[in-house]
PDB file of C-alpha atoms in Angstrom:
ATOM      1  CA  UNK A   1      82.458  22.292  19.163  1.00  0.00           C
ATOM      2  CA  UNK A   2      84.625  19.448  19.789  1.00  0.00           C
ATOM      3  CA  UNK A   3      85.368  17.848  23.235  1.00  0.00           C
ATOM      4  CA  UNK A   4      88.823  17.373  24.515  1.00  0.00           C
ATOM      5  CA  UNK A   5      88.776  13.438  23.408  1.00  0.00           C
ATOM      6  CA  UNK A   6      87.555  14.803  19.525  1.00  0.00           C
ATOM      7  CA  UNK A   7      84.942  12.373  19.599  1.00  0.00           C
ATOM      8  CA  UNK A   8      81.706  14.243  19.627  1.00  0.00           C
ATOM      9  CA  UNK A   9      80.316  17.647  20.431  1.00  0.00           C
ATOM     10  CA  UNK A  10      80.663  19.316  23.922  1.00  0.00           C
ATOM     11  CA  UNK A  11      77.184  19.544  25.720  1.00  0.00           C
ATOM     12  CA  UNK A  12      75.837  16.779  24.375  1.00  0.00           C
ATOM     13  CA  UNK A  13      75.682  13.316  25.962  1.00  0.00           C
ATOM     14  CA  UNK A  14      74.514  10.249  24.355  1.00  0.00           C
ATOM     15  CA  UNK A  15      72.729  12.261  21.279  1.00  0.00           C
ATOM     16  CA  UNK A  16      70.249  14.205  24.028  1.00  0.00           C
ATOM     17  CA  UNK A  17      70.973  17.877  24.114  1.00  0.00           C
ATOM     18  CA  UNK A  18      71.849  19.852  27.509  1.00  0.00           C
ATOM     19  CA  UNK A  19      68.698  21.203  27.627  1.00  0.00           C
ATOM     20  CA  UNK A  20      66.831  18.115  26.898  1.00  0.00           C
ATOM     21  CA  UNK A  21      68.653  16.600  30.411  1.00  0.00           C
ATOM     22  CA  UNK A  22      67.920  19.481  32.337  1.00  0.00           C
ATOM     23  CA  UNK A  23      64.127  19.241  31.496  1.00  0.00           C
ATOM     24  CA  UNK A  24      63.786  14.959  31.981  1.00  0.00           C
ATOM     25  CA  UNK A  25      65.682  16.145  35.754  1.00  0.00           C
ATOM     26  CA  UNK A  26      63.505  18.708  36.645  1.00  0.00           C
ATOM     27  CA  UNK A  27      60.476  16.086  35.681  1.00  0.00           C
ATOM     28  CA  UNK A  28      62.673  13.393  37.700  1.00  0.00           C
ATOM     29  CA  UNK A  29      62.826  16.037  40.622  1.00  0.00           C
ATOM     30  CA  UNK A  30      59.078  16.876  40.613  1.00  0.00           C
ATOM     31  CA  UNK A  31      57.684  13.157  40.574  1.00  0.00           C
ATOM     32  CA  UNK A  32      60.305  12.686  43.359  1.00  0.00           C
ATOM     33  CA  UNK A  33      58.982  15.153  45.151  1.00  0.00           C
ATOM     34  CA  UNK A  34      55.661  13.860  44.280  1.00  0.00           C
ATOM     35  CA  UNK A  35      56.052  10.551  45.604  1.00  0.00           C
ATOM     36  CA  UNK A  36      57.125  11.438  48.961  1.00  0.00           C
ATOM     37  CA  UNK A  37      54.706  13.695  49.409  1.00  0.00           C
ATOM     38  CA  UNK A  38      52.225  10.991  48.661  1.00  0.00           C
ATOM     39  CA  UNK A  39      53.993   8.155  51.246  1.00  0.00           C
ATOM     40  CA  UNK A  40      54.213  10.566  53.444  1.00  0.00           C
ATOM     41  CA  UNK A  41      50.288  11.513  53.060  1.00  0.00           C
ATOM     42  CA  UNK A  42      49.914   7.928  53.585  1.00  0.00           C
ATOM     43  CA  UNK A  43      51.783   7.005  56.686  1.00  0.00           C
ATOM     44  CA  UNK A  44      50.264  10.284  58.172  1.00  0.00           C
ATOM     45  CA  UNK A  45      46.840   9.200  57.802  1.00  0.00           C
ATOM     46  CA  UNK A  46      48.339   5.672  59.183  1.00  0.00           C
ATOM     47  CA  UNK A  47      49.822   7.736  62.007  1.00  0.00           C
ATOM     48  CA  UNK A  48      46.523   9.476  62.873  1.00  0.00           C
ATOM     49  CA  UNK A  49      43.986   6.283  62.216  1.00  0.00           C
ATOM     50  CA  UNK A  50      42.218   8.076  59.195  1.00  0.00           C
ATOM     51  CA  UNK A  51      42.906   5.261  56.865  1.00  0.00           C
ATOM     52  CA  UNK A  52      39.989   5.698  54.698  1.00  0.00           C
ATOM     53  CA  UNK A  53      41.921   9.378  53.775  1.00  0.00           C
ATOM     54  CA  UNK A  54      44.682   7.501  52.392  1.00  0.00           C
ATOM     55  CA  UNK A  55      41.692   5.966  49.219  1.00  0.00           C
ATOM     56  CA  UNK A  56      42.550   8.755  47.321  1.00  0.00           C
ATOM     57  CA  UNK A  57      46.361   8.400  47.268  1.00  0.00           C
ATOM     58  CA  UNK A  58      45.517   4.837  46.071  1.00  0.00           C
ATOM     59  CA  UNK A  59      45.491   3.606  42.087  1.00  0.00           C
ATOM     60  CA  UNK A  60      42.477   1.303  41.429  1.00  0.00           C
ATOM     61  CA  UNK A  61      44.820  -1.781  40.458  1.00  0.00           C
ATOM     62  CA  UNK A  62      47.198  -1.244  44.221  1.00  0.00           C
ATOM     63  CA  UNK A  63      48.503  -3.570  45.432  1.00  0.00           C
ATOM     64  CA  UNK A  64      50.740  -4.568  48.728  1.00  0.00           C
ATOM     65  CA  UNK A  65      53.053  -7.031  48.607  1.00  0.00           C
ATOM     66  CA  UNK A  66      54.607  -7.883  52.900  1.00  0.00           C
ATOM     67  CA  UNK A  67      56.945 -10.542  52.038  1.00  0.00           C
ATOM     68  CA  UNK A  68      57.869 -11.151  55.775  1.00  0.00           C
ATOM     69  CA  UNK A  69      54.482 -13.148  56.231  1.00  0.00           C
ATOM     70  CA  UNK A  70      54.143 -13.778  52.483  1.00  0.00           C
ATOM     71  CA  UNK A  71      50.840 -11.563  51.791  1.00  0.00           C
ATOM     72  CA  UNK A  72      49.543  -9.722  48.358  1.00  0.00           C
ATOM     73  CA  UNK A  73      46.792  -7.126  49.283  1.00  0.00           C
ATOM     74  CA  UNK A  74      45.127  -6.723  46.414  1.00  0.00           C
ATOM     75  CA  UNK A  75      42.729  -3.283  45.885  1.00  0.00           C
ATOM     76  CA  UNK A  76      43.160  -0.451  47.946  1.00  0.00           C
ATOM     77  CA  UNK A  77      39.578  -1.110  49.331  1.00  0.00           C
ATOM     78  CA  UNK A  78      41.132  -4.434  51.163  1.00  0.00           C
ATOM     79  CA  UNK A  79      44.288  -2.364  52.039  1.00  0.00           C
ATOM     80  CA  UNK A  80      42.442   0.142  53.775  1.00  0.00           C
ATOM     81  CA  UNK A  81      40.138  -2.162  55.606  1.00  0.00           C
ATOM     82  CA  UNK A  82      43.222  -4.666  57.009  1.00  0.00           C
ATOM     83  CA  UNK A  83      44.957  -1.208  58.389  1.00  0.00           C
ATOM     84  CA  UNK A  84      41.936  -0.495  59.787  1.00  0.00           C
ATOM     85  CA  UNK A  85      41.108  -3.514  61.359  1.00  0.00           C
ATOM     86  CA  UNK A  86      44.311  -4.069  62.961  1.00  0.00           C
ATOM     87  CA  UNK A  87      44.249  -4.223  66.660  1.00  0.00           C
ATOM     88  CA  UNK A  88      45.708  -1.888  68.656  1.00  0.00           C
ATOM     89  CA  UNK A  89      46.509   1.761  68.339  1.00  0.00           C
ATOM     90  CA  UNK A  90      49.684   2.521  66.122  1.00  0.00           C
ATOM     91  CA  UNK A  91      52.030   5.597  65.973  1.00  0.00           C
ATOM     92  CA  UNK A  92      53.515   5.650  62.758  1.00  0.00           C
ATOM     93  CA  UNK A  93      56.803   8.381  62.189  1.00  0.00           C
ATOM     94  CA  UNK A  94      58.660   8.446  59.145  1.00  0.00           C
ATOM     95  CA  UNK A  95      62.600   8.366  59.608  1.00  0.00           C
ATOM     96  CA  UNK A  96      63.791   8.556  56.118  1.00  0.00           C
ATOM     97  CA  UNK A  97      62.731   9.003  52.466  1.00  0.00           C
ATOM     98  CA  UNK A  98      64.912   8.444  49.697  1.00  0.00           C
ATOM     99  CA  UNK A  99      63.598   8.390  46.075  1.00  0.00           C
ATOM    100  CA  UNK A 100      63.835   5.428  43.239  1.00  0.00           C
ATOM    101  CA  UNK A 101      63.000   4.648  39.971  1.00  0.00           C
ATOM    102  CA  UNK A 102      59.141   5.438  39.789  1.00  0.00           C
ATOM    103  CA  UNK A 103      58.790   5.816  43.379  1.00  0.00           C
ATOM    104  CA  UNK A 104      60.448   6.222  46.797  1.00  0.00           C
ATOM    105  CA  UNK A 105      61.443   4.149  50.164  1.00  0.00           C
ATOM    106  CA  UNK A 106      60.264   5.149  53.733  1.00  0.00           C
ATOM    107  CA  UNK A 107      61.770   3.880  56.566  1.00  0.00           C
ATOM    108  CA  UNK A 108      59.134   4.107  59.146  1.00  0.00           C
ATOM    109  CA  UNK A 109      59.189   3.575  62.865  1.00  0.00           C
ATOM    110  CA  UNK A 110      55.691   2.178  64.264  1.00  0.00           C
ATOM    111  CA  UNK A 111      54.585   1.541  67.808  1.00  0.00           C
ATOM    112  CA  UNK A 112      52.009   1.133  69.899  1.00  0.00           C
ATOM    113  CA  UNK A 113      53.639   1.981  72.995  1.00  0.00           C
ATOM    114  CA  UNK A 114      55.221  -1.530  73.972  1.00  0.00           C
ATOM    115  CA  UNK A 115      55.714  -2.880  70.683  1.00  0.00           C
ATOM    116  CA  UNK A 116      58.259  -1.577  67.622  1.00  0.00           C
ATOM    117  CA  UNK A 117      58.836  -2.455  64.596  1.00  0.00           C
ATOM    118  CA  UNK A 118      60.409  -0.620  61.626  1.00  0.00           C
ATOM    119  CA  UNK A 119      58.774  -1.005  58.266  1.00  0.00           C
ATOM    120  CA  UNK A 120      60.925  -0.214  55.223  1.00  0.00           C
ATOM    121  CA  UNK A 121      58.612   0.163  52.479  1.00  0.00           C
ATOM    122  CA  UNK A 122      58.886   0.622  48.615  1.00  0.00           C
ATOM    123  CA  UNK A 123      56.584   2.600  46.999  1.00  0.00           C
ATOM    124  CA  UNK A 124      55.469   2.566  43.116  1.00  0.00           C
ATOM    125  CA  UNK A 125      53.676   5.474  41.588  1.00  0.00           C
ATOM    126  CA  UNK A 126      51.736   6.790  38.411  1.00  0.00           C
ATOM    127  CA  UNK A 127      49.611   8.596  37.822  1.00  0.00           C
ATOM    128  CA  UNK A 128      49.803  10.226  40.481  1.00  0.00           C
ATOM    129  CA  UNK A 129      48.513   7.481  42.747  1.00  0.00           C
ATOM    130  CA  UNK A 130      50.622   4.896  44.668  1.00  0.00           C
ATOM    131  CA  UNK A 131      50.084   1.474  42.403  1.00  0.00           C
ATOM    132  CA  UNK A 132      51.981  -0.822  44.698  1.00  0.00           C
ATOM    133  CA  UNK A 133      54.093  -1.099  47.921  1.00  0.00           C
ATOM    134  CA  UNK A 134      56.343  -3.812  49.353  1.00  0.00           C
ATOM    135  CA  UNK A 135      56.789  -3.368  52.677  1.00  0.00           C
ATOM    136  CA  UNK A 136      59.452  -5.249  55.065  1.00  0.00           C
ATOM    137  CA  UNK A 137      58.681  -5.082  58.504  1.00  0.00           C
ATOM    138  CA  UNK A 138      61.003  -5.994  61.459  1.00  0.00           C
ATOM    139  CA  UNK A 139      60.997  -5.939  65.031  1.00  0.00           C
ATOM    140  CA  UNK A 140      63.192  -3.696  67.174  1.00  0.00           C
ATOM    141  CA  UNK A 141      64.799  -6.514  69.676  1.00  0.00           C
ATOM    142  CA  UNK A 142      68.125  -6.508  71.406  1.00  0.00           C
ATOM    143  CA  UNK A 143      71.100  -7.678  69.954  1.00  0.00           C
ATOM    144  CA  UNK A 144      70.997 -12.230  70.064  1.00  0.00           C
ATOM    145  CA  UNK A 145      73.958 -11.954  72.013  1.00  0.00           C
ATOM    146  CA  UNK A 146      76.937  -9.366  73.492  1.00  0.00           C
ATOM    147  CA  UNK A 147      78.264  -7.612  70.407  1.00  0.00           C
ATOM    148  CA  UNK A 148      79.323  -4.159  72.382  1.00  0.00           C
ATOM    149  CA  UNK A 149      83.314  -5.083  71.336  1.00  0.00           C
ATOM    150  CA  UNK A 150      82.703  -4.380  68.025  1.00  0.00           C
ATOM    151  CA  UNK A 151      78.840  -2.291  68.284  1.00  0.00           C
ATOM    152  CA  UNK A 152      77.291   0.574  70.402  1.00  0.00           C
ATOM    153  CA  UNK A 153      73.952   0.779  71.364  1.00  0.00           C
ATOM    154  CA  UNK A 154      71.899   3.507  69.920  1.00  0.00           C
TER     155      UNK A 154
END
């Protein structure tokens, strides 16, 4: 059948049939799906200092990337073992999750009680595994100067 602009066949789009699209979204939806589960996994075992859980959810080849103090963690043996080293005793809850091409973001609030900081993250996946994150962490401060004319506090 011909579409309203007689220029190619109704229910198709770009020479993939309807089908076809329905099938690559339902794969799209289940590694979405996927990958939060498996960030989620992660910052759960973060949450609850079982970091050596989280070698599983880890590809051979991970890597992290934390561009705020210009670090590449490379294995998920030295990933694991920085966490886990870190002083202190963190509480790690996951705001958001939003998927992306081969992966998905977390927006995670950590704290140990007197210190906060928000880590957006970007997780890569195959295989089932994360392969690599690149995390952005900031501090929760107060504002550098009086904004509330134009902001409210939250």
């Amino acid at each position: 059948m011909i579409g309203p602009d007689n220029s190619r066949p109704m229910g198709r789009s770009q020479g993939v049939d309807m089908s076809e699209q329905i099938m690559n979204n339902m794969v799209d939806m289940e590694f979405n799906a996927k990958a939060e589960i498996l960030a989620r996994d992660l910052w759960r075992c973060f949450d609850e200092a079982r970091f050596q859980d989280t070698l599983p959810l880890l590809s051979d080849n991970f890597e992290a990337i934390w561009p705020n103090t210009r670090e590449r963690i490379r294995g998920p043996g030295n990933f694991i073992a920085l966490n886990d080293a870190y002083p202190g005793s963190w509480r790690c809850t996951v705001e958001q999750a939003r998927p992306i091409p081969n992966g998905v973001v977390t927006v995670t609030r950590i704290s140990d009680g007197s210190v906060e900081v928000i880590a957006v993250s970007f997780f890569v996946m195959d295989d089932d595994r994360i392969t690599r994150v690149e995390e952005y962490f900031s501090d929760v401060i107060d504002p550098p100067f009086d904004r509330s004319r134009w902001s409210e506090r939250y």
